PDB file of C-alpha atoms in Angstrom:
ATOM      1  CA  LEU A   1     -40.985  52.209   6.031  1.00  0.00           C
ATOM      2  CA  SER A   2     -40.601  48.721   7.525  1.00  0.00           C
ATOM      3  CA  TYR A   3     -41.932  47.206   4.227  1.00  0.00           C
ATOM      4  CA  PHE A   4     -39.402  48.931   2.164  1.00  0.00           C
ATOM      5  CA  ILE A   5     -36.593  48.411   4.482  1.00  0.00           C
ATOM      6  CA  ASP A   6     -37.406  44.724   4.538  1.00  0.00           C
ATOM      7  CA  LYS A   7     -37.460  44.518   0.799  1.00  0.00           C
ATOM      8  CA  ALA A   8     -34.043  46.285   0.602  1.00  0.00           C
ATOM      9  CA  ALA A   9     -32.468  43.907   3.237  1.00  0.00           C
ATOM     10  CA  GLY A  10     -33.826  40.903   1.315  1.00  0.00           C
ATOM     11  CA  LYS A  11     -33.840  37.504   3.057  1.00  0.00           C
ATOM     12  CA  SER A  12     -30.835  38.367   5.198  1.00  0.00           C
ATOM     13  CA  ARG A  13     -31.450  38.799   8.997  1.00  0.00           C
ATOM     14  CA  PHE A  14     -28.075  40.307   9.662  1.00  0.00           C
ATOM     15  CA  PHE A  15     -27.982  43.041   6.880  1.00  0.00           C
ATOM     16  CA  LYS A  16     -29.618  46.252   7.850  1.00  0.00           C
ATOM     17  CA  PRO A  17     -29.534  48.896   4.886  1.00  0.00           C
ATOM     18  CA  GLU A  18     -28.473  52.414   5.095  1.00  0.00           C
ATOM     19  CA  VAL A  19     -31.522  54.645   4.197  1.00  0.00           C
ATOM     20  CA  MET A  20     -31.774  58.117   2.869  1.00  0.00           C
ATOM     21  CA  VAL A  21     -35.129  59.991   3.350  1.00  0.00           C
ATOM     22  CA  CYS A  22     -36.308  63.117   1.645  1.00  0.00           C
ATOM     23  CA  ILE A  23     -37.889  65.758   3.841  1.00  0.00           C
ATOM     24  CA  PRO A  24     -39.482  69.044   3.157  1.00  0.00           C
ATOM     25  CA  SER A  25     -37.188  71.991   3.327  1.00  0.00           C
ATOM     26  CA  GLY A  26     -38.943  73.791   6.180  1.00  0.00           C
ATOM     27  CA  VAL A  27     -39.099  70.931   8.834  1.00  0.00           C
ATOM     28  CA  THR A  28     -38.141  71.733  12.441  1.00  0.00           C
ATOM     29  CA  GLN A  29     -35.506  69.868  14.391  1.00  0.00           C
ATOM     30  CA  VAL A  30     -38.220  67.929  16.285  1.00  0.00           C
ATOM     31  CA  GLU A  31     -39.680  66.671  12.936  1.00  0.00           C
ATOM     32  CA  ARG A  32     -36.280  65.764  11.683  1.00  0.00           C
ATOM     33  CA  ARG A  33     -35.551  63.722  14.743  1.00  0.00           C
ATOM     34  CA  ALA A  34     -38.991  62.111  14.489  1.00  0.00           C
ATOM     35  CA  VAL A  35     -38.262  61.029  10.765  1.00  0.00           C
ATOM     36  CA  LEU A  36     -34.815  59.729  11.920  1.00  0.00           C
ATOM     37  CA  ASP A  37     -36.292  57.738  14.849  1.00  0.00           C
ATOM     38  CA  ALA A  38     -39.061  56.229  12.700  1.00  0.00           C
ATOM     39  CA  THR A  39     -36.615  55.159   9.933  1.00  0.00           C
ATOM     40  CA  MET A  40     -34.264  53.555  12.580  1.00  0.00           C
ATOM     41  CA  SER A  41     -37.331  51.865  14.396  1.00  0.00           C
ATOM     42  CA  ALA A  42     -38.367  50.411  10.952  1.00  0.00           C
ATOM     43  CA  GLY A  43     -35.012  48.529  10.708  1.00  0.00           C
ATOM     44  CA  ALA A  44     -32.422  50.913   9.082  1.00  0.00           C
ATOM     45  CA  GLU A  45     -28.764  50.496  10.172  1.00  0.00           C
ATOM     46  CA  VAL A  46     -28.072  54.225   9.526  1.00  0.00           C
ATOM     47  CA  ALA A  47     -30.563  56.941   8.249  1.00  0.00           C
ATOM     48  CA  TYR A  48     -29.675  60.154   6.376  1.00  0.00           C
ATOM     49  CA  LEU A  49     -31.896  63.027   5.682  1.00  0.00           C
ATOM     50  CA  ILE A  50     -31.809  65.078   2.482  1.00  0.00           C
ATOM     51  CA  GLU A  51     -34.092  67.933   1.721  1.00  0.00           C
ATOM     52  CA  GLU A  52     -36.477  67.499  -1.161  1.00  0.00           C
ATOM     53  CA  PRO A  53     -35.314  70.448  -3.295  1.00  0.00           C
ATOM     54  CA  LEU A  54     -31.776  69.146  -3.112  1.00  0.00           C
ATOM     55  CA  ALA A  55     -32.770  65.617  -3.971  1.00  0.00           C
ATOM     56  CA  ALA A  56     -34.678  66.918  -6.948  1.00  0.00           C
ATOM     57  CA  ALA A  57     -31.765  69.095  -8.123  1.00  0.00           C
ATOM     58  CA  ILE A  58     -29.536  65.990  -8.019  1.00  0.00           C
ATOM     59  CA  GLY A  59     -32.053  63.975  -9.811  1.00  0.00           C
ATOM     60  CA  ALA A  60     -32.448  66.682 -12.637  1.00  0.00           C
ATOM     61  CA  ARG A  61     -28.553  66.768 -12.760  1.00  0.00           C
ATOM     62  CA  LEU A  62     -28.564  70.543 -12.052  1.00  0.00           C
ATOM     63  CA  PRO A  63     -25.237  72.166 -11.437  1.00  0.00           C
ATOM     64  CA  GLY A  64     -25.655  72.455  -7.646  1.00  0.00           C
ATOM     65  CA  GLN A  65     -21.808  72.673  -6.956  1.00  0.00           C
ATOM     66  CA  ASP A  66     -21.261  75.741  -8.979  1.00  0.00           C
ATOM     67  CA  PRO A  67     -21.209  79.197  -7.500  1.00  0.00           C
ATOM     68  CA  ASN A  68     -24.018  80.175  -9.790  1.00  0.00           C
ATOM     69  CA  GLY A  69     -27.539  79.510  -8.342  1.00  0.00           C
ATOM     70  CA  SER A  70     -30.001  76.935  -9.694  1.00  0.00           C
ATOM     71  CA  PHE A  71     -33.656  77.597  -9.157  1.00  0.00           C
ATOM     72  CA  ILE A  72     -35.787  74.455  -8.561  1.00  0.00           C
ATOM     73  CA  VAL A  73     -39.515  74.027  -8.133  1.00  0.00           C
ATOM     74  CA  ASP A  74     -40.668  70.425  -7.053  1.00  0.00           C
ATOM     75  CA  ILE A  75     -44.323  70.161  -7.170  1.00  0.00           C
ATOM     76  CA  GLY A  76     -45.683  67.148  -5.294  1.00  0.00           C
ATOM     77  CA  GLY A  77     -49.169  66.179  -4.467  1.00  0.00           C
ATOM     78  CA  GLY A  78     -49.515  68.138  -1.240  1.00  0.00           C
ATOM     79  CA  THR A  79     -46.616  70.465  -1.198  1.00  0.00           C
ATOM     80  CA  ALA A  80     -44.549  72.470  -3.589  1.00  0.00           C
ATOM     81  CA  GLU A  81     -40.897  72.987  -2.660  1.00  0.00           C
ATOM     82  CA  ILE A  82     -39.148  76.084  -4.196  1.00  0.00           C
ATOM     83  CA  ALA A  83     -35.326  76.617  -3.532  1.00  0.00           C
ATOM     84  CA  VAL A  84     -32.165  78.201  -4.829  1.00  0.00           C
ATOM     85  CA  ILE A  85     -29.218  75.805  -4.754  1.00  0.00           C
ATOM     86  CA  SER A  86     -25.635  76.821  -4.953  1.00  0.00           C
ATOM     87  CA  LEU A  87     -22.217  75.469  -3.838  1.00  0.00           C
ATOM     88  CA  GLY A  88     -23.702  72.179  -2.830  1.00  0.00           C
ATOM     89  CA  GLY A  89     -26.535  73.432  -0.614  1.00  0.00           C
ATOM     90  CA  ILE A  90     -29.726  75.264  -0.361  1.00  0.00           C
ATOM     91  CA  VAL A  91     -29.312  79.083  -0.277  1.00  0.00           C
ATOM     92  CA  VAL A  92     -33.046  79.976   0.281  1.00  0.00           C
ATOM     93  CA  SER A  93     -36.244  77.758   0.192  1.00  0.00           C
ATOM     94  CA  LYS A  94     -39.823  77.748   0.602  1.00  0.00           C
ATOM     95  CA  SER A  95     -42.323  74.954   1.192  1.00  0.00           C
ATOM     96  CA  LEU A  96     -45.869  75.663   0.242  1.00  0.00           C
ATOM     97  CA  ARG A  97     -49.034  73.653   1.108  1.00  0.00           C
ATOM     98  CA  VAL A  98     -50.347  74.265  -2.418  1.00  0.00           C
ATOM     99  CA  ALA A  99     -49.390  71.731  -5.134  1.00  0.00           C
ATOM    100  CA  GLY A 100     -50.729  69.172  -7.703  1.00  0.00           C
ATOM    101  CA  ASP A 101     -53.878  68.152  -5.719  1.00  0.00           C
ATOM    102  CA  GLU A 102     -55.155  71.686  -5.497  1.00  0.00           C
ATOM    103  CA  MET A 103     -54.333  72.202  -9.313  1.00  0.00           C
ATOM    104  CA  ASP A 104     -56.463  69.121 -10.053  1.00  0.00           C
ATOM    105  CA  ALA A 105     -59.331  70.464  -7.905  1.00  0.00           C
ATOM    106  CA  ALA A 106     -59.036  73.845  -9.703  1.00  0.00           C
ATOM    107  CA  ILE A 107     -59.417  72.066 -13.250  1.00  0.00           C
ATOM    108  CA  ILE A 108     -62.309  70.220 -11.952  1.00  0.00           C
ATOM    109  CA  HIS A 109     -63.901  73.400 -10.720  1.00  0.00           C
ATOM    110  CA  PHE A 110     -63.222  75.266 -13.830  1.00  0.00           C
ATOM    111  CA  ILE A 111     -64.735  72.601 -16.174  1.00  0.00           C
ATOM    112  CA  ARG A 112     -67.823  72.547 -13.931  1.00  0.00           C
ATOM    113  CA  LEU A 113     -68.181  76.135 -13.915  1.00  0.00           C
ATOM    114  CA  LYS A 114     -67.386  76.786 -17.523  1.00  0.00           C
ATOM    115  CA  HIS A 115     -68.927  73.868 -19.214  1.00  0.00           C
ATOM    116  CA  GLY A 116     -71.362  72.395 -16.556  1.00  0.00           C
ATOM    117  CA  MET A 117     -69.699  68.995 -16.667  1.00  0.00           C
ATOM    118  CA  ILE A 118     -68.231  66.781 -13.927  1.00  0.00           C
ATOM    119  CA  LEU A 119     -64.696  65.581 -14.209  1.00  0.00           C
ATOM    120  CA  GLY A 120     -62.977  62.904 -12.128  1.00  0.00           C
ATOM    121  CA  GLU A 121     -59.664  63.471 -10.371  1.00  0.00           C
ATOM    122  CA  PRO A 122     -57.645  61.073 -12.538  1.00  0.00           C
ATOM    123  CA  THR A 123     -58.920  62.899 -15.735  1.00  0.00           C
ATOM    124  CA  ALA A 124     -58.032  66.149 -14.210  1.00  0.00           C
ATOM    125  CA  GLU A 125     -54.567  65.079 -13.371  1.00  0.00           C
ATOM    126  CA  ASP A 126     -54.099  63.513 -16.826  1.00  0.00           C
ATOM    127  CA  LEU A 127     -55.240  66.852 -18.316  1.00  0.00           C
ATOM    128  CA  LYS A 128     -52.842  68.740 -16.185  1.00  0.00           C
ATOM    129  CA  ILE A 129     -49.975  66.635 -17.231  1.00  0.00           C
ATOM    130  CA  LYS A 130     -50.825  66.687 -20.922  1.00  0.00           C
ATOM    131  CA  ILE A 131     -51.576  70.336 -21.502  1.00  0.00           C
ATOM    132  CA  GLY A 132     -50.040  72.191 -18.437  1.00  0.00           C
ATOM    133  CA  THR A 133     -46.853  74.163 -18.887  1.00  0.00           C
ATOM    134  CA  ALA A 134     -44.668  76.576 -16.891  1.00  0.00           C
ATOM    135  CA  TYR A 135     -43.454  78.072 -20.159  1.00  0.00           C
ATOM    136  CA  LYS A 136     -45.048  81.021 -21.912  1.00  0.00           C
ATOM    137  CA  LYS A 137     -47.510  79.474 -24.460  1.00  0.00           C
ATOM    138  CA  THR A 138     -46.227  79.607 -28.129  1.00  0.00           C
ATOM    139  CA  ARG A 139     -49.282  78.003 -29.435  1.00  0.00           C
ATOM    140  CA  SER A 140     -52.510  76.548 -28.036  1.00  0.00           C
ATOM    141  CA  LYS A 141     -52.610  72.843 -27.127  1.00  0.00           C
ATOM    142  CA  SER A 142     -55.719  70.931 -27.669  1.00  0.00           C
ATOM    143  CA  GLN A 143     -56.961  67.822 -25.942  1.00  0.00           C
ATOM    144  CA  LYS A 144     -60.217  65.902 -26.257  1.00  0.00           C
ATOM    145  CA  LEU A 145     -61.895  65.406 -22.932  1.00  0.00           C
ATOM    146  CA  LYS A 146     -64.856  63.210 -21.784  1.00  0.00           C
ATOM    147  CA  ALA A 147     -66.882  64.327 -18.972  1.00  0.00           C
ATOM    148  CA  GLN A 148     -70.316  63.770 -17.493  1.00  0.00           C
ATOM    149  CA  HIS A 149     -72.906  66.553 -17.591  1.00  0.00           C
ATOM    150  CA  GLU A 150     -74.168  67.939 -14.226  1.00  0.00           C
ATOM    151  CA  SER A 151     -77.727  67.385 -15.367  1.00  0.00           C
ATOM    152  CA  VAL A 152     -79.805  64.258 -14.811  1.00  0.00           C
ATOM    153  CA  THR A 153     -78.388  62.436 -17.764  1.00  0.00           C
ATOM    154  CA  ALA A 154     -75.334  60.335 -17.097  1.00  0.00           C
ATOM    155  CA  ILE A 155     -74.218  60.245 -20.737  1.00  0.00           C
ATOM    156  CA  PRO A 156     -70.541  61.403 -21.019  1.00  0.00           C
ATOM    157  CA  SER A 157     -69.892  64.242 -23.450  1.00  0.00           C
ATOM    158  CA  THR A 158     -66.807  65.437 -25.273  1.00  0.00           C
ATOM    159  CA  ILE A 159     -65.106  68.835 -24.862  1.00  0.00           C
ATOM    160  CA  GLU A 160     -62.155  69.509 -27.213  1.00  0.00           C
ATOM    161  CA  GLY A 161     -60.071  72.295 -28.769  1.00  0.00           C
ATOM    162  CA  GLU A 162     -59.897  75.661 -27.399  1.00  0.00           C
ATOM    163  CA  ALA A 163     -62.361  75.094 -24.545  1.00  0.00           C
ATOM    164  CA  VAL A 164     -59.798  72.605 -22.916  1.00  0.00           C
ATOM    165  CA  SER A 165     -56.857  74.793 -23.770  1.00  0.00           C
ATOM    166  CA  GLU A 166     -58.252  77.584 -21.583  1.00  0.00           C
ATOM    167  CA  ILE A 167     -57.292  75.414 -18.572  1.00  0.00           C
ATOM    168  CA  ALA A 168     -53.572  75.746 -19.272  1.00  0.00           C
ATOM    169  CA  SER A 169     -54.051  79.703 -19.269  1.00  0.00           C
TER     170      SER A 169
END
């Protein structure tokens, strides 16, 4: 935090920036206070907290001020934040400790079981981004994938077509 606050302040020793910090929706008052204290100790003039689903809704330009509800799912690396936003606030929310990192691990596990090949984390994440979807599949997506066989040979092989598309199912 100190590094980023110093970058925001520039070379000025007198200017302390106002800082807004995103927090998960389910944090306790003690955790809120700890984040505020840490931000102030790092050099902020004033610190504001905003819950992650609300910040995501603002970033996605969802109509959060309307009386109609907007449903948002913010999938991070370690947590997924799910919320309904209406009239400028969060109506209901849930924070899950299942997110992108576990999806990557599931892809690695699937490729190993199904094809006997070892896949690295960056490749699994790239694959998740390229062919993953929350929408009902209208057609199969295909992606060429290089991975190493589990056997003694270290020669990478290629999997493509429907074999890779099964991951998005």
